[in-house]
Coordinates of C-alpha atoms and ligand atoms in Angstrom, one line a residue:
M1 CA 182.5 371.3 218.7
V2 CA 179.0 371.9 217.3
P3 CA 177.3 374.6 219.3
R4 CA 174.4 373.6 221.5
V5 CA 171.4 375.9 221.5
I6 CA 170.5 377.0 225.1
L7 CA 167.7 379.5 224.6
K8 CA 165.7 381.0 221.8
E9 CA 162.9 383.5 222.1
N10 CA 161.5 386.8 220.8
L11 CA 162.8 389.7 222.7
I12 CA 163.1 393.4 222.0
K13 CA 166.5 395.1 221.5
K14 CA 167.3 398.7 221.6
S15 CA 169.5 400.1 218.8
Q16 CA 173.0 400.4 220.1
Q17 CA 173.6 403.9 218.8
K18 CA 177.2 403.2 218.0
K19 CA 177.1 406.5 216.1
I20 CA 176.5 409.1 218.8
T21 CA 174.2 410.9 216.4
S22 CA 171.8 408.1 215.7
S23 CA 168.5 408.1 217.5
P24 CA 167.3 405.1 219.5
N25 CA 164.8 402.6 218.3
Y26 CA 163.4 399.4 219.6
K27 CA 163.0 396.3 217.4
E28 CA 161.6 392.8 218.0
R29 CA 164.2 390.2 217.2
F30 CA 164.4 386.4 217.5
F31 CA 167.3 385.8 219.9
V32 CA 169.2 382.5 220.0
L33 CA 171.8 381.8 222.6
D34 CA 174.1 378.8 222.0
T35 CA 177.3 377.7 223.6
H36 CA 179.3 380.0 221.2
E37 CA 177.3 383.1 220.5
L38 CA 174.3 385.3 221.1
K39 CA 172.6 385.9 217.8
Y40 CA 169.5 387.9 216.8
S41 CA 167.5 387.9 213.6
K42 CA 164.7 389.7 211.9
I43 CA 161.8 387.5 211.3
H44 CA 159.9 387.8 208.0
P45 CA 156.6 386.0 207.8
R46 CA 157.4 383.9 204.7
K47 CA 161.2 384.3 204.4
R48 CA 164.2 382.9 206.1
P49 CA 165.2 384.9 209.3
M50 CA 167.8 387.5 208.5
V51 CA 170.6 387.6 211.0
K52 CA 171.0 391.2 212.2
G53 CA 173.7 390.7 214.9
C54 CA 175.9 388.2 216.5
I55 CA 178.0 388.4 219.6
Q56 CA 180.6 385.7 220.4
L57 CA 180.2 384.8 224.0
V58 CA 183.9 385.2 224.7
R59 CA 183.6 389.0 224.0
I60 CA 181.0 389.4 226.7
K61 CA 182.2 391.2 229.9
C62 CA 179.0 391.6 231.9
V63 CA 175.3 390.5 231.8
E64 CA 173.0 392.0 234.3
N65 CA 169.5 393.3 234.9
V66 CA 168.9 397.0 234.4
C67 CA 167.2 398.7 237.3
S68 CA 165.5 401.8 236.2
D69 CA 162.3 403.8 236.6
V70 CA 162.5 405.6 233.3
P71 CA 159.5 404.8 231.1
I72 CA 160.4 402.1 228.7
P73 CA 159.2 402.9 225.2
C74 CA 158.4 399.4 224.1
S75 CA 156.0 396.7 225.0
Y76 CA 158.5 394.5 226.8
Q77 CA 159.3 396.1 230.2
Y78 CA 162.0 393.9 231.7
P79 CA 165.4 395.2 230.6
F80 CA 168.8 393.5 230.9
Q81 CA 172.2 394.5 229.5
V82 CA 175.0 392.7 227.7
F83 CA 178.2 394.5 227.7
Y84 CA 180.7 393.3 225.1
D85 CA 183.9 394.8 223.6
N86 CA 183.0 398.5 224.2
Y87 CA 179.3 398.2 223.5
Y88 CA 176.2 398.0 225.5
L89 CA 173.3 396.0 224.2
Y90 CA 170.0 396.6 226.0
I91 CA 167.5 393.8 225.6
F92 CA 163.9 393.8 226.9
A93 CA 162.1 390.7 228.0
P94 CA 158.3 390.4 228.3
D95 CA 158.3 389.3 232.0
N96 CA 160.7 388.9 234.8
D97 CA 160.9 385.1 234.5
C98 CA 162.0 385.4 230.9
R99 CA 164.6 388.0 231.8
Q100 CA 166.0 385.8 234.6
R101 CA 166.2 382.9 232.3
W102 CA 168.3 384.8 229.9
V103 CA 170.5 386.6 232.4
R104 CA 171.1 383.4 234.3
A105 CA 172.0 381.4 231.1
L106 CA 174.2 384.2 229.8
K107 CA 176.0 384.6 233.1
E108 CA 176.6 380.9 233.3
E109 CA 178.0 380.8 229.8
T110 CA 180.3 383.8 230.3
K111 CA 181.4 383.3 233.9
N112 CA 185.0 382.3 232.9
N113 CA 185.4 385.4 230.6
D114 CA 187.5 388.4 231.3
L115 CA 184.7 390.2 233.2
V116 CA 184.3 393.7 234.5
A117 CA 184.7 394.2 238.3
K118 CA 182.0 396.8 238.4
Y119 CA 179.0 397.6 236.1
H120 CA 176.3 400.2 235.7
P121 CA 173.0 399.0 237.1
N122 CA 171.0 401.7 235.3
F123 CA 170.8 402.9 231.7
W124 CA 173.2 405.0 229.7
M125 CA 170.9 407.7 228.5
D126 CA 171.1 411.3 227.2
G127 CA 174.9 411.3 227.5
K128 CA 175.0 410.1 231.1
W129 CA 174.9 407.0 233.3
K130 CA 171.6 407.3 235.1
C131 CA 173.1 405.4 238.1
C132 CA 176.3 407.4 238.8
K133 CA 175.8 410.4 236.5
K134 CA 179.2 409.8 234.8
T135 CA 179.2 411.4 231.4
E136 CA 181.7 409.0 229.8
K137 CA 180.0 405.9 228.3
L138 CA 183.0 403.7 229.0
A139 CA 183.5 405.0 232.5
A140 CA 184.1 402.1 235.0
G141 CA 180.9 400.8 236.6
C142 CA 179.7 402.0 239.9
H143 CA 178.3 398.8 241.3
V144 CA 180.1 395.5 242.0
Y145 CA 179.4 392.9 239.4
D146 CA 178.7 389.4 240.7
P147 CA 178.8 386.9 237.9
A148 CA 177.3 384.3 240.2
A149 CA 174.4 386.3 241.5
F150 CA 171.0 386.2 239.9
D151 CA 168.5 388.8 240.7
S152 CA 166.1 386.7 242.7
K153 CA 165.2 388.8 245.6
E154 CA 164.7 385.8 247.9
P155 CA 165.6 383.8 249.8
L156 CA 168.1 386.4 251.0
S157 CA 169.3 384.1 253.7
K158 CA 170.8 381.8 251.1
L159 CA 173.0 384.6 249.7
P160 CA 176.6 384.9 250.9
H161 CA 177.7 387.7 253.2
L162 CA 174.3 388.2 254.8
K163 CA 174.4 391.4 256.6
T164 CA 171.3 392.6 258.3
T165 CA 171.2 396.0 259.8
E166 CA 169.9 396.1 263.3
H167 CA 167.1 398.3 264.3
G168 CA 167.6 400.7 267.2
D169 CA 171.0 402.3 267.7
G170 CA 172.6 400.9 264.6
E171 CA 169.8 402.1 262.4
V172 CA 170.9 403.3 259.0
T173 CA 168.9 406.1 257.3
L174 CA 168.6 406.1 253.5
I175 CA 167.6 408.9 251.2
A176 CA 165.7 408.0 248.0
L177 CA 167.6 409.5 245.1
Q178 CA 164.6 409.0 242.8
N179 CA 161.1 407.7 242.8
Y180 CA 160.6 404.0 242.4
S181 CA 157.3 402.4 241.4
P182 CA 157.1 398.7 242.4
L183 CA 157.7 396.1 239.7
G184 CA 156.7 393.2 241.9
D185 CA 154.4 392.5 244.9
N186 CA 157.3 392.5 247.4
D187 CA 158.6 395.9 246.3
L188 CA 158.1 399.2 248.2
P189 CA 157.3 402.4 246.4
I190 CA 159.7 405.1 247.4
E191 CA 159.7 408.9 246.8
K192 CA 162.7 411.0 245.9
D193 CA 164.3 412.9 248.8
K194 CA 162.2 410.9 251.4
E195 CA 164.0 409.0 254.2
Y196 CA 163.8 405.3 254.7
I197 CA 165.3 402.8 257.2
L198 CA 167.7 400.2 255.8
I199 CA 166.6 396.7 256.9
N200 CA 168.7 394.4 254.8
C201 CA 171.4 395.1 252.2
S202 CA 172.7 391.6 251.6
N203 CA 171.5 391.4 248.0
C204 CA 173.7 393.4 245.7
N205 CA 170.8 394.7 243.7
W206 CA 167.8 394.9 246.0
W207 CA 167.7 396.2 249.5
I208 CA 164.9 395.8 252.0
V209 CA 163.8 399.2 253.4
K210 CA 161.2 400.4 255.7
N211 CA 159.1 403.6 255.2
S212 CA 157.8 405.9 257.9
S213 CA 154.5 403.9 258.2
G214 CA 156.5 400.8 259.0
E215 CA 155.9 399.1 255.7
T216 CA 158.9 397.1 254.3
G217 CA 159.8 396.0 250.8
F218 CA 162.4 395.7 248.2
V219 CA 163.9 398.7 246.3
P220 CA 166.7 398.8 243.8
C221 CA 169.8 399.8 245.9
T222 CA 170.9 402.3 243.3
Y223 CA 167.8 404.4 244.0
V224 CA 168.8 405.1 247.6
A225 CA 171.9 406.5 249.3
K226 CA 172.9 406.2 252.9
K227 CA 172.5 409.5 254.5
F228 CA 175.9 409.7 256.2
G229 CA 179.4 408.6 256.1
D230 CA 180.5 405.4 254.6
D231 CA 178.3 405.8 251.6
L232 CA 180.8 408.4 250.3
K233 CA 183.4 405.7 249.8
R234 CA 181.9 404.6 246.5
F235 CA 182.5 408.1 245.0
E236 CA 185.8 408.7 243.2
W237 CA 186.0 412.2 244.8
Y238 CA 186.0 411.0 248.4
N239 CA 189.3 410.5 250.2
E240 CA 189.2 409.1 253.7
N241 CA 191.9 409.8 256.2
I242 CA 193.8 412.4 254.4
T243 CA 195.2 415.6 255.9
R244 CA 194.8 419.1 254.6
A245 CA 198.5 419.2 253.6
E246 CA 198.3 415.9 251.8
A247 CA 195.2 417.0 250.0
E248 CA 196.9 420.2 248.9
D249 CA 199.9 418.3 247.6
M250 CA 197.7 415.9 245.6
L251 CA 195.6 418.7 244.1
K252 CA 198.7 420.8 243.2
D253 CA 200.3 417.8 241.6
E254 CA 197.2 417.4 239.5
G255 CA 197.4 421.1 238.6
R256 CA 194.1 421.3 236.8
E257 CA 191.6 424.0 237.3
G258 CA 188.8 422.6 239.3
A259 CA 190.6 419.5 240.5
F260 CA 188.8 418.6 243.7
M261 CA 188.2 416.1 246.4
V262 CA 186.0 415.6 249.5
R263 CA 187.9 414.6 252.6
D264 CA 187.3 414.2 256.3
S265 CA 187.9 417.5 258.1
S266 CA 190.2 417.7 261.1
Q267 CA 186.9 418.5 263.0
A268 CA 185.3 415.2 263.7
G269 CA 182.1 414.5 261.7
I270 CA 182.6 417.3 259.2
Y271 CA 183.6 417.0 255.6
T272 CA 185.7 419.4 253.6
V273 CA 185.8 420.1 249.9
S274 CA 189.3 421.0 248.7
I275 CA 189.6 422.6 245.2
F276 CA 192.6 423.6 243.1
T277 CA 192.3 426.9 241.1
K278 CA 194.5 428.9 238.9
A279 CA 192.2 431.9 239.1
L280 CA 194.1 435.2 238.9
G281 CA 194.7 437.0 242.2
L282 CA 193.2 440.4 242.9
N283 CA 196.2 442.2 241.2
G284 CA 195.9 440.0 238.2
E285 CA 198.9 437.9 239.1
Q286 CA 199.0 434.1 238.6
D287 CA 198.2 432.5 242.0
P288 CA 197.6 428.8 241.9
K289 CA 196.1 427.7 245.2
V290 CA 193.9 425.2 247.0
K291 CA 190.8 426.4 248.7
H292 CA 189.0 424.5 251.4
Y293 CA 185.3 424.6 252.1
H294 CA 183.5 422.9 255.0
I295 CA 180.3 421.1 254.0
K296 CA 177.9 422.8 256.4
Q297 CA 174.6 421.7 257.7
T298 CA 171.5 423.5 258.8
E299 CA 169.6 422.3 261.8
M300 CA 166.2 421.9 260.4
G301 CA 164.4 420.5 257.4
E302 CA 165.1 417.6 255.0
A303 CA 167.6 419.2 252.8
T304 CA 170.4 420.4 255.1
F305 CA 173.8 420.2 253.4
Y306 CA 175.4 423.2 251.8
L307 CA 178.7 424.7 250.7
A308 CA 179.6 428.3 250.0
E309 CA 176.1 429.7 249.4
K310 CA 172.9 428.3 250.8
Y311 CA 171.9 425.9 248.1
L312 CA 170.6 423.0 250.2
F313 CA 170.7 419.3 249.5
C314 CA 169.6 416.1 251.2
T315 CA 172.8 414.3 250.6
I316 CA 176.5 415.1 250.1
P317 CA 176.5 413.3 246.7
Q318 CA 173.6 415.5 245.5
L319 CA 175.5 418.6 246.7
I320 CA 178.7 417.6 244.9
H321 CA 176.7 416.8 241.7
Y322 CA 175.2 420.3 241.8
H323 CA 178.6 422.0 242.3
Q324 CA 180.1 419.9 239.5
H325 CA 177.9 422.0 237.2
N326 CA 177.6 425.2 239.1
A327 CA 180.4 427.2 240.9
A328 CA 177.6 428.9 243.0
G329 CA 179.9 430.7 245.4
L330 CA 182.9 428.4 245.1
I331 CA 186.1 429.8 243.5
T332 CA 185.5 427.4 240.6
R333 CA 183.2 424.6 239.6
L334 CA 184.2 421.1 240.8
R335 CA 185.7 419.7 237.6
W336 CA 188.1 416.9 238.2
P337 CA 187.7 414.4 241.0
V338 CA 191.1 413.4 242.4
S339 CA 191.4 410.2 244.3
Q340 CA 193.9 408.7 246.6
D341 CA 194.7 405.7 244.5
G342 CA 196.3 407.7 241.8
A343 CA 195.6 410.2 239.2
C344 CA 192.7 412.4 238.4
Y345 CA 189.7 410.6 237.1
L346 CA 190.4 411.1 233.5
H347 CA 187.5 411.3 231.1
I348 CA 188.2 409.6 227.8
D349 CA 186.6 412.4 226.0
D350 CA 189.3 414.7 227.3
R351 CA 192.0 412.7 225.8
L352 CA 190.1 412.6 222.5
I353 CA 189.5 416.3 222.6
D354 CA 193.2 417.1 222.5
Q355 CA 193.2 417.0 218.8
W356 CA 190.5 419.6 218.7
E357 CA 192.1 421.8 221.3
I358 CA 193.0 425.3 220.1
D359 CA 196.2 426.7 221.5
P360 CA 195.3 430.1 223.1
K361 CA 198.7 431.4 221.9
E362 CA 197.6 431.0 218.3
M363 CA 194.6 433.2 218.8
T364 CA 194.0 436.9 219.3
V365 CA 190.7 438.2 220.5
G366 CA 189.3 441.5 219.3
Q367 CA 186.0 443.4 219.8
E368 CA 182.8 442.0 221.2
L369 CA 180.2 440.9 218.6
G370 CA 177.3 440.2 220.9
I371 CA 176.0 438.3 223.9
G372 CA 174.8 434.8 223.4
Q373 CA 173.2 432.1 225.5
F374 CA 176.5 430.9 227.0
G375 CA 178.4 434.1 227.2
R376 CA 180.0 436.9 225.2
V377 CA 181.0 436.4 221.5
Y378 CA 184.1 438.1 220.2
E379 CA 185.8 438.6 216.9
G380 CA 189.2 437.0 216.7
I381 CA 192.1 435.8 214.5
W382 CA 193.3 432.2 214.5
R383 CA 195.9 431.0 212.1
D384 CA 195.4 434.1 209.9
K385 CA 191.7 433.5 209.7
K386 CA 189.0 435.7 211.0
V387 CA 187.0 433.7 213.6
A388 CA 184.2 434.2 216.1
V389 CA 185.2 433.3 219.6
K390 CA 182.2 432.2 221.9
T391 CA 183.1 432.3 225.5
I392 CA 181.3 429.8 227.7
R393 CA 180.4 430.9 231.3
E394 CA 180.8 427.7 233.2
E395 CA 177.6 427.9 235.1
K396 CA 175.7 428.2 231.8
M397 CA 176.9 425.0 230.2
S398 CA 177.3 421.4 231.0
D399 CA 180.7 421.4 229.4
D400 CA 181.7 417.8 230.1
D401 CA 178.8 416.7 228.0
F402 CA 179.7 419.3 225.4
K403 CA 183.3 418.2 225.1
Q404 CA 182.1 414.7 224.3
E405 CA 179.9 416.0 221.6
A406 CA 182.4 418.6 220.3
R407 CA 184.2 415.8 218.4
V408 CA 181.1 415.0 216.5
M409 CA 180.2 418.6 215.9
M410 CA 183.7 419.4 214.5
K411 CA 183.2 416.7 211.9
V412 CA 180.1 418.4 210.6
S413 CA 181.3 420.1 207.5
H414 CA 179.1 421.7 204.9
S415 CA 179.1 425.0 203.1
K416 CA 175.7 426.0 204.6
V417 CA 176.6 425.1 208.2
V418 CA 178.8 427.4 210.3
K419 CA 182.1 425.5 210.9
L420 CA 183.3 424.8 214.4
Y421 CA 187.1 425.0 214.2
G422 CA 187.9 423.9 217.7
V423 CA 187.6 424.3 221.4
C424 CA 190.0 426.2 223.8
T425 CA 189.6 424.5 227.2
Q426 CA 192.9 426.1 228.4
C427 CA 191.3 429.5 228.4
Y428 CA 189.1 430.8 231.2
P429 CA 186.3 430.9 230.4
M430 CA 186.4 428.0 227.9
C431 CA 185.7 429.1 224.4
L432 CA 184.5 427.7 221.1
V433 CA 186.1 429.0 217.9
F434 CA 183.8 429.3 214.8
E435 CA 184.0 430.4 211.2
F436 CA 183.4 434.1 211.1
M437 CA 180.2 435.3 209.5
D438 CA 180.5 439.0 208.6
N439 CA 176.8 439.9 208.5
G440 CA 175.8 438.5 211.9
N441 CA 172.6 436.7 212.6
L442 CA 169.8 436.4 210.0
S443 CA 167.1 438.0 212.1
A444 CA 169.0 441.2 212.7
Y445 CA 170.2 441.2 209.1
L446 CA 166.7 441.1 207.7
Q447 CA 165.5 443.8 210.2
A448 CA 168.3 446.1 209.3
R449 CA 167.5 445.9 205.6
K450 CA 163.8 446.2 205.9
G451 CA 162.2 447.0 202.5
Q452 CA 165.4 446.1 200.7
T453 CA 165.3 442.3 200.5
S454 CA 163.7 441.0 197.4
P455 CA 161.5 437.8 197.4
D456 CA 164.1 436.2 195.2
V457 CA 166.8 436.8 197.8
M458 CA 164.4 435.5 200.5
L459 CA 163.8 432.3 198.6
R460 CA 167.6 431.9 198.2
M461 CA 168.0 432.4 202.0
C462 CA 165.4 429.7 202.7
M463 CA 167.2 427.4 200.2
D464 CA 170.5 427.9 201.9
A465 CA 169.1 427.1 205.3
S466 CA 167.2 424.0 204.0
E467 CA 170.4 422.9 202.3
G468 CA 172.3 423.1 205.6
M469 CA 169.5 421.4 207.4
A470 CA 169.2 418.6 204.8
Y471 CA 172.8 417.9 205.4
L472 CA 172.3 417.8 209.2
E473 CA 169.2 415.6 208.7
S474 CA 171.2 413.2 206.5
S475 CA 173.9 413.0 209.2
N476 CA 171.2 412.2 211.8
Y477 CA 171.9 415.4 213.6
L478 CA 169.1 417.4 215.2
H479 CA 169.3 421.2 215.6
R480 CA 166.7 421.6 218.3
D481 CA 166.7 425.4 218.2
L482 CA 166.3 426.4 214.6
A483 CA 165.3 430.0 214.2
A484 CA 166.5 433.0 212.2
R485 CA 168.4 434.2 215.2
N486 CA 170.4 431.0 215.0
C487 CA 171.3 431.4 211.4
L488 CA 174.3 433.6 210.4
V489 CA 174.9 435.5 207.2
S490 CA 178.3 435.5 205.4
H491 CA 179.9 438.5 203.6
K492 CA 178.4 437.0 200.4
S493 CA 175.0 437.1 202.0
E494 CA 174.8 433.3 202.2
V495 CA 172.8 431.9 205.1
K496 CA 174.4 429.2 207.2
I497 CA 173.0 427.2 210.1
S498 CA 174.6 427.9 213.5
D499 CA 174.3 426.7 217.1
F500 CA 173.0 423.2 216.1
G501 CA 172.6 420.8 219.0
M502 CA 173.8 423.3 221.6
T503 CA 170.6 423.5 223.6
R504 CA 171.5 420.1 225.1
F505 CA 174.3 421.7 227.0
V506 CA 172.4 424.6 228.4
L507 CA 172.1 424.5 232.2
D508 CA 169.3 426.9 232.6
D509 CA 165.9 425.4 233.3
Q510 CA 164.1 428.5 232.0
Y511 CA 165.6 427.7 228.6
T512 CA 165.4 423.9 228.6
S513 CA 162.1 423.2 230.2
S514 CA 159.1 423.8 227.9
I515 CA 157.4 425.8 230.6
G516 CA 160.5 427.9 231.2
S517 CA 160.3 431.6 230.2
K518 CA 163.2 431.3 227.8
F519 CA 162.0 428.2 226.0
P520 CA 161.6 428.9 222.3
V521 CA 157.9 428.0 222.2
K522 CA 157.1 430.0 219.1
W523 CA 159.5 427.9 217.1
S524 CA 158.7 424.6 218.7
A525 CA 156.6 421.8 217.3
P526 CA 153.6 420.7 219.4
E527 CA 155.2 417.3 220.3
V528 CA 158.3 419.2 221.6
I529 CA 156.2 421.5 223.8
K530 CA 154.1 418.6 225.1
Y531 CA 156.6 415.7 225.4
N532 CA 160.0 417.1 224.7
Q533 CA 160.0 414.9 221.6
F534 CA 162.7 416.2 219.3
S535 CA 163.2 414.8 215.8
S536 CA 164.2 415.9 212.3
K537 CA 160.5 416.6 211.9
S538 CA 160.4 418.9 214.9
D539 CA 163.3 420.8 213.2
V540 CA 161.1 420.9 210.1
W541 CA 158.4 422.7 212.1
S542 CA 160.9 425.3 213.3
F543 CA 162.1 425.7 209.7
G544 CA 158.6 426.6 208.7
V545 CA 158.7 429.4 211.3
L546 CA 162.2 430.4 210.1
M547 CA 160.7 430.8 206.5
W548 CA 157.9 432.9 208.0
E549 CA 160.6 435.1 209.7
V550 CA 162.5 435.5 206.4
Y551 CA 159.4 436.5 204.4
N552 CA 158.4 438.9 207.2
E553 CA 161.9 440.5 207.2
G554 CA 162.9 439.4 210.7
R555 CA 159.6 440.1 212.5
L556 CA 158.9 438.2 215.7
P557 CA 156.4 435.4 215.1
Y558 CA 153.1 435.7 217.0
E559 CA 154.3 439.1 218.0
K560 CA 151.6 440.1 220.5
K561 CA 150.9 436.6 221.9
S562 CA 152.4 435.2 225.1
N563 CA 153.8 431.6 225.0
L564 CA 150.7 430.3 226.6
E565 CA 148.4 432.0 224.1
V566 CA 150.6 430.5 221.3
I567 CA 150.1 427.0 222.7
E568 CA 146.4 427.5 223.0
A569 CA 146.2 428.8 219.4
L570 CA 148.2 425.9 218.1
N571 CA 146.0 423.4 220.0
A572 CA 143.0 425.0 218.4
G573 CA 144.6 424.3 215.0
M574 CA 145.6 427.9 214.2
R575 CA 148.8 428.7 212.4
L576 CA 150.9 431.8 211.5
L577 CA 149.3 433.8 208.7
K578 CA 150.7 434.1 205.2
P579 CA 153.4 436.9 205.1
H580 CA 152.5 439.6 202.5
L581 CA 155.8 439.0 200.6
A582 CA 155.4 435.2 200.4
P583 CA 154.1 433.7 197.2
D584 CA 151.3 431.1 197.7
E585 CA 153.6 428.2 196.9
V586 CA 156.0 429.3 199.6
Y587 CA 153.2 429.6 202.2
L588 CA 152.0 426.1 201.2
L589 CA 155.4 424.8 202.1
M590 CA 155.3 426.6 205.5
E591 CA 151.9 425.0 206.2
W592 CA 153.3 421.6 205.2
C593 CA 156.0 422.1 207.9
W594 CA 153.3 422.8 210.5
K595 CA 151.3 419.6 210.1
E596 CA 150.2 418.4 213.5
K597 CA 151.5 414.9 212.9
P598 CA 155.3 414.9 212.5
S599 CA 155.1 412.0 209.9
E600 CA 153.0 414.3 207.6
R601 CA 155.7 417.0 207.5
P602 CA 158.2 416.9 204.6
S603 CA 161.8 416.0 205.1
F604 CA 164.5 418.7 204.6
A605 CA 165.6 416.9 201.4
V606 CA 162.0 417.3 200.1
L607 CA 161.8 420.9 201.2
L608 CA 165.1 421.7 199.5
H609 CA 163.9 420.1 196.3
E610 CA 160.6 422.1 196.4
L611 CA 162.3 425.4 197.1
A612 CA 164.8 424.7 194.3
A613 CA 161.9 424.0 192.0
L614 CA 160.3 427.4 192.9
S615 CA 163.6 429.2 192.2
H616 CA 163.9 427.7 188.7
P617 CA 160.3 427.5 187.5
R618 CA 161.2 427.9 183.8
R619 CA 163.9 425.3 183.9
E620 CA 161.4 422.9 185.6
M621 CA 158.9 423.5 182.9
A622 CA 161.3 423.1 180.0
Ligands
ADP1 P1 173.6 432.1 221.3 O1 172.9 431.5 220.1 O2 174.5 431.2 222.0 O3 172.6 432.8 222.1 P2 174.8 433.6 219.3 O4 175.4 432.5 218.5 O5 173.5 434.1 218.7 O6 174.5 433.2 220.7 O7 175.8 434.8 219.4 C1 175.4 436.1 219.8 C2 175.7 437.0 218.6 O8 177.1 437.0 218.3 C3 175.0 436.7 217.4 O9 173.7 437.3 217.3 C4 175.9 437.2 216.3 O10 175.6 438.6 216.1 C5 177.3 437.1 216.9 N1 177.9 435.8 216.4 C6 177.8 434.6 216.8 N2 178.5 433.7 216.1 C7 179.1 434.4 215.1 C8 179.9 434.1 214.0 N3 180.3 432.8 213.8 N4 180.3 435.1 213.2 C9 180.0 436.4 213.5 N5 179.2 436.7 214.5 C10 178.7 435.8 215.3

């Protein structure tokens, strides 16, 4: 049957980032929906459109609006999603009507497909679902998918299962999980952590709520959580009607460090968190056990829930989310939610990680080499090779995110990049096993040999580092914390890039926020300091500073200036001065790296070429 065209229009699509390492972009495309497929093409002014992508409708499993308050970095502000095979395509429409037209038509055409039961109403972003915070892209959705519902907010009374919450005794209090700025006239702005009264929750996407001044309006239901009780049911860690003994059996069966659940306590109205741990007993003996903690509440204030120590939260989901990343007084961090309907919630990345898992029995650990951002670093032997073993203190790293990325990092293989051999998640604390670099970090190496490093060797070091970075750049991998301290030196005095991409897993605000005291301001490009905008070109800026460190034999850049003074100096157009040992041509390269506009900075490939030309001037001239 000849396909019949249903809709055609210019829309914007976000790149699908099928490779984890590719960075997102937004492109205008001409979309055509017919009865067989959804196709999008690039339009050239005087050429035939070039088809850039085509999705057969039978492969589509969900089409729905995306409700989000993240700033949308393109001119069309009305996002919707098409989930097909294992991919998410985000499309942006210029207005809500247009979006509804497409969602409605796509839903209509795909309603008999094999659809998902639940979907994610918010974006997948920075390695997480913004709605449910799950860190696995293919994790089941957190919101019921209704293939017949269109996101018209009215008339609500025509929607099935109308359920209006009564005022008065039956009043349900909601907590805003994030700010929401109205997209339409009937919406109500809400503020994170403030309380609202639920008026109507019959629409599966938009609820009507009332604020403390009595104003009512629509809000995306994923932006709010009911303050008590039944709301917990949608979390995989909550088990209703389960006894302490049953909880212990389930968690012991699971047998994984940090397996946990939230259950109703035997004391009415109280919740208990039960956690399984294999932590050693006081005498060093193996003592697997389940520990139980009541979720306690203070009397006063908005944030009232807490567990072992007094870290207070407005809602139980917020409290659990925090302790999924921080033990903070618990025997161990909450790692693996265990649910009544079966096994532990298994992250796909964990299954994939198995092949990268290092067996602790194959490894011996020796003396300490130093203390890093995530924990202590030791010398070790693994499969007859000398290795560096980096231990990861669990409160320091978002390790679920890391495990997902470890697969990609282990594929990075270049003679000028320190090799990650594997991860040992069976050890406590978890550790990462790297290629051993005899001469430690570059900054300390240069300082220790002050006066002994010739400019030729310095140039060689910069070339090594630029070679490693050019490789990462060509693999679309950002370093984000390039500095001499994050380069290591081999026994042959080669310089290799280390610690690439690791800052994303740091759980310390002082380090990750550009106003934090540990943020590497002195190595950061202006756009990183101002907008957190990382790119290969922001790595290039840091590389300029690294070159400066090399030619100053490991001196600290802007030695006497505070971070704030550095920012002021950069804003005034000032730059680091030429090191005495640096030839003019080398300083010109540094200055090129420090161009205000990222687009005016060279790529690493160009830098490598320029540095190589400086190291072989005669050959170049011949
Ligand atoms: P972080 O960057 O996480 O703060 P580092 O990687 O700098 O921590 O590790 C701390 C110290 O351990 C380094 O300065 C270095 O001396 C040593 N070290 C780290 N990795 C290795 C390695 N692969 N080989 C030899 N020594 C290492």
